[in-house]
PDB file of C-alpha atoms in Angstrom:
ATOM      1  CA  UNK A   1      -9.880  15.014   2.055  1.00  0.00           C
ATOM      2  CA  UNK A   2     -10.659  11.909   4.031  1.00  0.00           C
ATOM      3  CA  UNK A   3      -8.176   9.064   4.120  1.00  0.00           C
ATOM      4  CA  UNK A   4      -7.959   5.607   5.650  1.00  0.00           C
ATOM      5  CA  UNK A   5      -4.790   3.757   6.609  1.00  0.00           C
ATOM      6  CA  UNK A   6      -4.846   0.085   7.455  1.00  0.00           C
ATOM      7  CA  UNK A   7      -2.105  -2.351   8.257  1.00  0.00           C
ATOM      8  CA  UNK A   8      -0.489  -3.984   5.300  1.00  0.00           C
ATOM      9  CA  UNK A   9      -0.683  -7.679   4.906  1.00  0.00           C
ATOM     10  CA  UNK A  10      -0.597 -10.382   4.258  1.00  0.00           C
ATOM     11  CA  UNK A  11      -1.513 -11.662   7.689  1.00  0.00           C
ATOM     12  CA  UNK A  12      -1.200 -15.392   8.256  1.00  0.00           C
ATOM     13  CA  UNK A  13      -2.716 -16.962  11.343  1.00  0.00           C
ATOM     14  CA  UNK A  14      -3.405 -20.421  12.621  1.00  0.00           C
ATOM     15  CA  UNK A  15      -6.994 -21.456  13.178  1.00  0.00           C
ATOM     16  CA  UNK A  16      -8.408 -20.233  16.531  1.00  0.00           C
ATOM     17  CA  UNK A  17      -5.811 -17.454  16.803  1.00  0.00           C
ATOM     18  CA  UNK A  18      -6.774 -13.898  17.779  1.00  0.00           C
ATOM     19  CA  UNK A  19      -7.028 -11.397  14.956  1.00  0.00           C
ATOM     20  CA  UNK A  20      -6.447  -7.661  14.961  1.00  0.00           C
ATOM     21  CA  UNK A  21      -6.314  -5.560  11.806  1.00  0.00           C
ATOM     22  CA  UNK A  22      -5.517  -1.933  12.523  1.00  0.00           C
ATOM     23  CA  UNK A  23      -7.309   0.933  10.824  1.00  0.00           C
ATOM     24  CA  UNK A  24      -6.977   4.670  11.372  1.00  0.00           C
ATOM     25  CA  UNK A  25      -8.745   7.480   9.571  1.00  0.00           C
ATOM     26  CA  UNK A  26      -8.426  11.182   8.948  1.00  0.00           C
ATOM     27  CA  UNK A  27     -11.543  13.196   8.278  1.00  0.00           C
ATOM     28  CA  UNK A  28     -13.109  16.550   8.901  1.00  0.00           C
ATOM     29  CA  UNK A  29     -15.939  15.911  11.285  1.00  0.00           C
ATOM     30  CA  UNK A  30     -17.129  12.494  12.340  1.00  0.00           C
ATOM     31  CA  UNK A  31     -17.436   9.987   9.550  1.00  0.00           C
ATOM     32  CA  UNK A  32     -19.253   6.687   9.526  1.00  0.00           C
ATOM     33  CA  UNK A  33     -16.790   3.797   9.541  1.00  0.00           C
ATOM     34  CA  UNK A  34     -17.014   0.424   7.840  1.00  0.00           C
ATOM     35  CA  UNK A  35     -15.265  -2.876   7.429  1.00  0.00           C
ATOM     36  CA  UNK A  36     -15.845  -4.679   4.166  1.00  0.00           C
ATOM     37  CA  UNK A  37     -14.750  -8.242   3.395  1.00  0.00           C
ATOM     38  CA  UNK A  38     -13.899  -9.727   0.007  1.00  0.00           C
ATOM     39  CA  UNK A  39     -13.859 -13.508  -0.242  1.00  0.00           C
ATOM     40  CA  UNK A  40     -11.910 -15.091  -3.121  1.00  0.00           C
ATOM     41  CA  UNK A  41     -13.602 -14.501  -6.456  1.00  0.00           C
ATOM     42  CA  UNK A  42     -16.346 -12.310  -5.014  1.00  0.00           C
ATOM     43  CA  UNK A  43     -17.190  -8.655  -4.653  1.00  0.00           C
ATOM     44  CA  UNK A  44     -16.848  -6.651  -1.456  1.00  0.00           C
ATOM     45  CA  UNK A  45     -19.574  -7.064   1.110  1.00  0.00           C
ATOM     46  CA  UNK A  46     -20.274  -5.129   4.260  1.00  0.00           C
ATOM     47  CA  UNK A  47     -19.008  -6.877   7.375  1.00  0.00           C
ATOM     48  CA  UNK A  48     -19.847  -4.281  10.030  1.00  0.00           C
ATOM     49  CA  UNK A  49     -20.190  -0.558  10.562  1.00  0.00           C
ATOM     50  CA  UNK A  50     -20.352   2.162  13.214  1.00  0.00           C
ATOM     51  CA  UNK A  51     -21.836   5.609  12.741  1.00  0.00           C
ATOM     52  CA  UNK A  52     -20.710   7.516  15.822  1.00  0.00           C
ATOM     53  CA  UNK A  53     -18.010   7.600  18.466  1.00  0.00           C
ATOM     54  CA  UNK A  54     -17.899   4.679  20.907  1.00  0.00           C
ATOM     55  CA  UNK A  55     -20.265   2.618  18.752  1.00  0.00           C
ATOM     56  CA  UNK A  56     -19.275  -0.994  18.355  1.00  0.00           C
ATOM     57  CA  UNK A  57     -20.059  -2.786  15.131  1.00  0.00           C
ATOM     58  CA  UNK A  58     -20.203  -6.564  15.192  1.00  0.00           C
ATOM     59  CA  UNK A  59     -20.979  -9.426  12.834  1.00  0.00           C
ATOM     60  CA  UNK A  60     -19.907 -13.057  12.408  1.00  0.00           C
ATOM     61  CA  UNK A  61     -17.749 -12.865  15.528  1.00  0.00           C
ATOM     62  CA  UNK A  62     -15.897  -9.775  14.287  1.00  0.00           C
ATOM     63  CA  UNK A  63     -15.982  -6.513  16.234  1.00  0.00           C
ATOM     64  CA  UNK A  64     -14.705  -2.977  15.783  1.00  0.00           C
ATOM     65  CA  UNK A  65     -15.146   0.041  18.031  1.00  0.00           C
ATOM     66  CA  UNK A  66     -15.230   3.626  16.783  1.00  0.00           C
ATOM     67  CA  UNK A  67     -12.549   5.444  18.791  1.00  0.00           C
ATOM     68  CA  UNK A  68     -12.690   9.178  18.233  1.00  0.00           C
ATOM     69  CA  UNK A  69      -9.748   9.952  20.528  1.00  0.00           C
ATOM     70  CA  UNK A  70      -7.401   7.734  18.553  1.00  0.00           C
ATOM     71  CA  UNK A  71      -9.240   8.074  15.190  1.00  0.00           C
ATOM     72  CA  UNK A  72      -9.237   4.288  14.922  1.00  0.00           C
ATOM     73  CA  UNK A  73     -11.562   1.448  14.002  1.00  0.00           C
ATOM     74  CA  UNK A  74      -9.536  -1.717  14.525  1.00  0.00           C
ATOM     75  CA  UNK A  75     -11.067  -5.032  13.486  1.00  0.00           C
ATOM     76  CA  UNK A  76     -10.859  -7.921  15.961  1.00  0.00           C
ATOM     77  CA  UNK A  77     -11.953 -11.525  16.195  1.00  0.00           C
ATOM     78  CA  UNK A  78     -11.241 -13.802  19.097  1.00  0.00           C
ATOM     79  CA  UNK A  79     -10.882 -17.068  17.198  1.00  0.00           C
ATOM     80  CA  UNK A  80     -10.423 -17.088  13.435  1.00  0.00           C
ATOM     81  CA  UNK A  81     -11.458 -19.927  11.152  1.00  0.00           C
ATOM     82  CA  UNK A  82     -10.148 -21.038   7.781  1.00  0.00           C
ATOM     83  CA  UNK A  83     -13.339 -19.655   6.260  1.00  0.00           C
ATOM     84  CA  UNK A  84     -12.318 -16.145   7.407  1.00  0.00           C
ATOM     85  CA  UNK A  85      -9.519 -16.109   4.833  1.00  0.00           C
ATOM     86  CA  UNK A  86     -10.270 -13.047   2.729  1.00  0.00           C
ATOM     87  CA  UNK A  87      -9.245  -9.453   2.078  1.00  0.00           C
ATOM     88  CA  UNK A  88     -10.527  -6.926   4.603  1.00  0.00           C
ATOM     89  CA  UNK A  89     -11.070  -3.257   3.752  1.00  0.00           C
ATOM     90  CA  UNK A  90     -11.586  -0.423   6.185  1.00  0.00           C
ATOM     91  CA  UNK A  91     -13.586   2.545   4.863  1.00  0.00           C
ATOM     92  CA  UNK A  92     -14.941   5.911   5.976  1.00  0.00           C
ATOM     93  CA  UNK A  93     -17.853   8.046   4.798  1.00  0.00           C
ATOM     94  CA  UNK A  94     -18.300  11.736   5.565  1.00  0.00           C
ATOM     95  CA  UNK A  95     -21.478  12.344   3.622  1.00  0.00           C
ATOM     96  CA  UNK A  96     -20.263  14.504   0.770  1.00  0.00           C
ATOM     97  CA  UNK A  97     -17.949  12.134  -1.093  1.00  0.00           C
ATOM     98  CA  UNK A  98     -17.979   8.432  -1.865  1.00  0.00           C
ATOM     99  CA  UNK A  99     -16.682   5.892   0.601  1.00  0.00           C
ATOM    100  CA  UNK A 100     -12.923   6.172   1.060  1.00  0.00           C
ATOM    101  CA  UNK A 101     -11.294   2.739   1.248  1.00  0.00           C
ATOM    102  CA  UNK A 102      -8.035   1.598   2.742  1.00  0.00           C
ATOM    103  CA  UNK A 103      -5.723  -0.540   0.627  1.00  0.00           C
ATOM    104  CA  UNK A 104      -7.002  -3.806   2.065  1.00  0.00           C
ATOM    105  CA  UNK A 105      -5.395  -6.463   4.257  1.00  0.00           C
ATOM    106  CA  UNK A 106      -5.190 -10.042   3.077  1.00  0.00           C
ATOM    107  CA  UNK A 107      -5.798 -12.608   5.808  1.00  0.00           C
ATOM    108  CA  UNK A 108      -4.894 -16.253   5.412  1.00  0.00           C
ATOM    109  CA  UNK A 109      -5.939 -18.701   8.114  1.00  0.00           C
ATOM    110  CA  UNK A 110      -4.282 -22.107   8.096  1.00  0.00           C
ATOM    111  CA  UNK A 111      -5.654 -25.236   9.738  1.00  0.00           C
TER     112      UNK A 111
ATOM    113  CA  UNK B   1     -34.056  -8.831  -3.586  1.00  0.00           C
ATOM    114  CA  UNK B   2     -31.572  -9.044  -6.411  1.00  0.00           C
ATOM    115  CA  UNK B   3     -28.211  -7.472  -5.760  1.00  0.00           C
ATOM    116  CA  UNK B   4     -26.026  -5.585  -8.184  1.00  0.00           C
ATOM    117  CA  UNK B   5     -25.725  -7.613 -11.355  1.00  0.00           C
ATOM    118  CA  UNK B   6     -22.677  -7.412 -13.593  1.00  0.00           C
ATOM    119  CA  UNK B   7     -21.920  -9.028 -16.914  1.00  0.00           C
ATOM    120  CA  UNK B   8     -19.898 -10.647 -18.233  1.00  0.00           C
ATOM    121  CA  UNK B   9     -18.261 -12.341 -15.258  1.00  0.00           C
ATOM    122  CA  UNK B  10     -15.205 -13.125 -17.324  1.00  0.00           C
ATOM    123  CA  UNK B  11     -13.939 -11.596 -20.535  1.00  0.00           C
ATOM    124  CA  UNK B  12     -10.835 -12.516 -22.471  1.00  0.00           C
ATOM    125  CA  UNK B  13      -9.997 -10.367 -25.440  1.00  0.00           C
ATOM    126  CA  UNK B  14      -7.096  -9.316 -27.580  1.00  0.00           C
ATOM    127  CA  UNK B  15      -5.339  -6.008 -27.471  1.00  0.00           C
ATOM    128  CA  UNK B  16      -7.092  -3.392 -29.565  1.00  0.00           C
ATOM    129  CA  UNK B  17     -10.566  -4.853 -29.190  1.00  0.00           C
ATOM    130  CA  UNK B  18     -13.484  -2.978 -27.695  1.00  0.00           C
ATOM    131  CA  UNK B  19     -14.724  -4.189 -24.315  1.00  0.00           C
ATOM    132  CA  UNK B  20     -18.105  -3.367 -22.813  1.00  0.00           C
ATOM    133  CA  UNK B  21     -18.920  -4.178 -19.220  1.00  0.00           C
ATOM    134  CA  UNK B  22     -22.484  -3.940 -17.960  1.00  0.00           C
ATOM    135  CA  UNK B  23     -24.100  -3.260 -14.631  1.00  0.00           C
ATOM    136  CA  UNK B  24     -27.618  -3.321 -13.252  1.00  0.00           C
ATOM    137  CA  UNK B  25     -27.796  -1.558  -9.881  1.00  0.00           C
ATOM    138  CA  UNK B  26     -30.168  -2.387  -7.064  1.00  0.00           C
ATOM    139  CA  UNK B  27     -33.610  -1.017  -7.797  1.00  0.00           C
ATOM    140  CA  UNK B  28     -34.194   2.315  -6.085  1.00  0.00           C
ATOM    141  CA  UNK B  29     -30.526   3.136  -5.602  1.00  0.00           C
ATOM    142  CA  UNK B  30     -29.596   6.539  -6.964  1.00  0.00           C
ATOM    143  CA  UNK B  31     -25.803   6.245  -6.881  1.00  0.00           C
ATOM    144  CA  UNK B  32     -23.729   3.975  -9.111  1.00  0.00           C
ATOM    145  CA  UNK B  33     -19.975   3.478  -8.926  1.00  0.00           C
ATOM    146  CA  UNK B  34     -17.395   1.779 -11.117  1.00  0.00           C
ATOM    147  CA  UNK B  35     -14.200   0.463  -9.488  1.00  0.00           C
ATOM    148  CA  UNK B  36     -11.143  -1.302 -10.820  1.00  0.00           C
ATOM    149  CA  UNK B  37      -9.118  -3.738  -8.731  1.00  0.00           C
ATOM    150  CA  UNK B  38      -5.585  -4.936  -9.471  1.00  0.00           C
ATOM    151  CA  UNK B  39      -2.875  -6.445  -7.337  1.00  0.00           C
ATOM    152  CA  UNK B  40      -0.572  -3.522  -7.994  1.00  0.00           C
ATOM    153  CA  UNK B  41      -2.959  -0.613  -7.464  1.00  0.00           C
ATOM    154  CA  UNK B  42      -5.641  -2.108  -5.242  1.00  0.00           C
ATOM    155  CA  UNK B  43      -9.196  -0.792  -5.460  1.00  0.00           C
ATOM    156  CA  UNK B  44      -9.584   2.371  -7.540  1.00  0.00           C
ATOM    157  CA  UNK B  45     -12.730   4.449  -8.035  1.00  0.00           C
ATOM    158  CA  UNK B  46     -13.098   5.182 -11.731  1.00  0.00           C
ATOM    159  CA  UNK B  47     -16.356   7.133 -11.960  1.00  0.00           C
ATOM    160  CA  UNK B  48     -19.648   7.549 -10.179  1.00  0.00           C
ATOM    161  CA  UNK B  49     -23.142   8.672 -11.115  1.00  0.00           C
ATOM    162  CA  UNK B  50     -25.992  10.244  -9.192  1.00  0.00           C
ATOM    163  CA  UNK B  51     -29.451   9.972 -10.734  1.00  0.00           C
ATOM    164  CA  UNK B  52     -27.822   8.827 -13.993  1.00  0.00           C
ATOM    165  CA  UNK B  53     -25.568  11.899 -14.210  1.00  0.00           C
ATOM    166  CA  UNK B  54     -21.778  11.478 -14.001  1.00  0.00           C
ATOM    167  CA  UNK B  55     -20.532  13.327 -10.931  1.00  0.00           C
ATOM    168  CA  UNK B  56     -16.820  12.590 -10.861  1.00  0.00           C
ATOM    169  CA  UNK B  57     -14.841  10.826 -13.574  1.00  0.00           C
ATOM    170  CA  UNK B  58     -11.407  11.912 -12.364  1.00  0.00           C
ATOM    171  CA  UNK B  59     -10.464   8.287 -11.754  1.00  0.00           C
ATOM    172  CA  UNK B  60     -10.946   7.248 -15.365  1.00  0.00           C
ATOM    173  CA  UNK B  61      -7.412   6.419 -16.464  1.00  0.00           C
ATOM    174  CA  UNK B  62      -7.534   7.832 -19.969  1.00  0.00           C
ATOM    175  CA  UNK B  63      -9.737   8.625 -22.933  1.00  0.00           C
ATOM    176  CA  UNK B  64      -9.927   4.980 -23.914  1.00  0.00           C
ATOM    177  CA  UNK B  65     -12.320   4.542 -20.986  1.00  0.00           C
ATOM    178  CA  UNK B  66     -15.898   5.787 -21.087  1.00  0.00           C
ATOM    179  CA  UNK B  67     -18.970   5.142 -18.959  1.00  0.00           C
ATOM    180  CA  UNK B  68     -22.637   5.804 -19.493  1.00  0.00           C
ATOM    181  CA  UNK B  69     -25.813   5.451 -17.533  1.00  0.00           C
ATOM    182  CA  UNK B  70     -28.746   5.822 -19.949  1.00  0.00           C
ATOM    183  CA  UNK B  71     -31.323   5.019 -17.262  1.00  0.00           C
ATOM    184  CA  UNK B  72     -31.626   4.192 -13.579  1.00  0.00           C
ATOM    185  CA  UNK B  73     -31.286   0.454 -14.137  1.00  0.00           C
ATOM    186  CA  UNK B  74     -28.332   0.157 -16.467  1.00  0.00           C
ATOM    187  CA  UNK B  75     -24.764   1.352 -16.858  1.00  0.00           C
ATOM    188  CA  UNK B  76     -21.878   0.449 -19.131  1.00  0.00           C
ATOM    189  CA  UNK B  77     -18.133   0.838 -18.888  1.00  0.00           C
ATOM    190  CA  UNK B  78     -16.413   0.733 -22.250  1.00  0.00           C
ATOM    191  CA  UNK B  79     -12.735   0.384 -23.093  1.00  0.00           C
ATOM    192  CA  UNK B  80     -11.733   1.123 -26.671  1.00  0.00           C
ATOM    193  CA  UNK B  81      -9.139   0.108 -27.663  1.00  0.00           C
ATOM    194  CA  UNK B  82      -8.216  -2.280 -24.881  1.00  0.00           C
ATOM    195  CA  UNK B  83      -4.607  -2.836 -23.769  1.00  0.00           C
ATOM    196  CA  UNK B  84      -2.988  -5.576 -21.659  1.00  0.00           C
ATOM    197  CA  UNK B  85      -2.567  -3.141 -18.737  1.00  0.00           C
ATOM    198  CA  UNK B  86      -6.358  -2.859 -18.554  1.00  0.00           C
ATOM    199  CA  UNK B  87      -6.494  -6.432 -17.260  1.00  0.00           C
ATOM    200  CA  UNK B  88      -8.227  -6.238 -13.884  1.00  0.00           C
ATOM    201  CA  UNK B  89     -11.426  -6.997 -12.060  1.00  0.00           C
ATOM    202  CA  UNK B  90     -14.016  -4.265 -12.586  1.00  0.00           C
ATOM    203  CA  UNK B  91     -16.673  -3.819  -9.933  1.00  0.00           C
ATOM    204  CA  UNK B  92     -19.926  -1.975 -10.074  1.00  0.00           C
ATOM    205  CA  UNK B  93     -21.543  -0.817  -6.833  1.00  0.00           C
ATOM    206  CA  UNK B  94     -24.703   1.081  -5.956  1.00  0.00           C
ATOM    207  CA  UNK B  95     -26.030   2.931  -2.962  1.00  0.00           C
ATOM    208  CA  UNK B  96     -29.025   4.930  -1.821  1.00  0.00           C
ATOM    209  CA  UNK B  97     -28.661   8.508  -0.625  1.00  0.00           C
ATOM    210  CA  UNK B  98     -31.872   8.052   1.317  1.00  0.00           C
ATOM    211  CA  UNK B  99     -30.121   5.781   3.767  1.00  0.00           C
ATOM    212  CA  UNK B 100     -27.496   8.452   4.483  1.00  0.00           C
ATOM    213  CA  UNK B 101     -24.986   5.825   5.553  1.00  0.00           C
ATOM    214  CA  UNK B 102     -22.749   5.664   2.493  1.00  0.00           C
ATOM    215  CA  UNK B 103     -23.036   1.881   2.464  1.00  0.00           C
ATOM    216  CA  UNK B 104     -22.145   0.427  -0.919  1.00  0.00           C
ATOM    217  CA  UNK B 105     -23.495  -2.772  -2.414  1.00  0.00           C
ATOM    218  CA  UNK B 106     -21.066  -4.442  -4.806  1.00  0.00           C
ATOM    219  CA  UNK B 107     -21.582  -6.756  -7.722  1.00  0.00           C
ATOM    220  CA  UNK B 108     -19.530  -9.912  -8.183  1.00  0.00           C
ATOM    221  CA  UNK B 109     -17.199  -8.187 -10.627  1.00  0.00           C
ATOM    222  CA  UNK B 110     -16.131  -8.644 -14.231  1.00  0.00           C
ATOM    223  CA  UNK B 111     -12.679 -10.145 -14.643  1.00  0.00           C
ATOM    224  CA  UNK B 112     -11.075  -8.749 -17.793  1.00  0.00           C
ATOM    225  CA  UNK B 113      -8.010 -10.261 -19.400  1.00  0.00           C
ATOM    226  CA  UNK B 114      -6.494  -8.461 -22.376  1.00  0.00           C
ATOM    227  CA  UNK B 115      -3.944 -10.524 -24.274  1.00  0.00           C
TER     228      UNK B 115
END
């Protein structure tokens, strides 16, 4: 079945640093790919998504590009803020099973 | 529009007591999911429903856990009897097959502490 592997955290960055959180997937076919974010004390919420190869999802300064050749969907942000401190989950969806989530990466941004 | 609504937000109970968690999905969504989140095990899918029918309950940890969906706007997750290792945050999520994207909408979660 499908699986998602993302880099383990925690990741600690200074404000305005560049962020990359790696995510790779295995799936039969071409899944839709997602990044979800969970702020402290809240549920998961969709951050961005991409439904086909070479698509770029973007939101709140975050970006991720669907790379079929490397089966990756790495999350990037050019300049993180303290308010970006959260847990980030990569996920894939192939249409016949529920979303498959990675284990999550905790990001802490310090001022 | 209202999102997924869960209650209670926090529950503290003693070992052996029955716990009932409730969820109201987004109107019009035909899929409902129950997840459990702990530091040790991360996010786990417990069970999901399609059109009120349980599709896969293989994630339910043991017989002490049960879930029902009597109608399209309400679901419960029950733990009887509860144990300290059940302490976790339980999330309900819903989605619409019509959108064909798999996107899930999560509630705020119910934090359960079993003493």
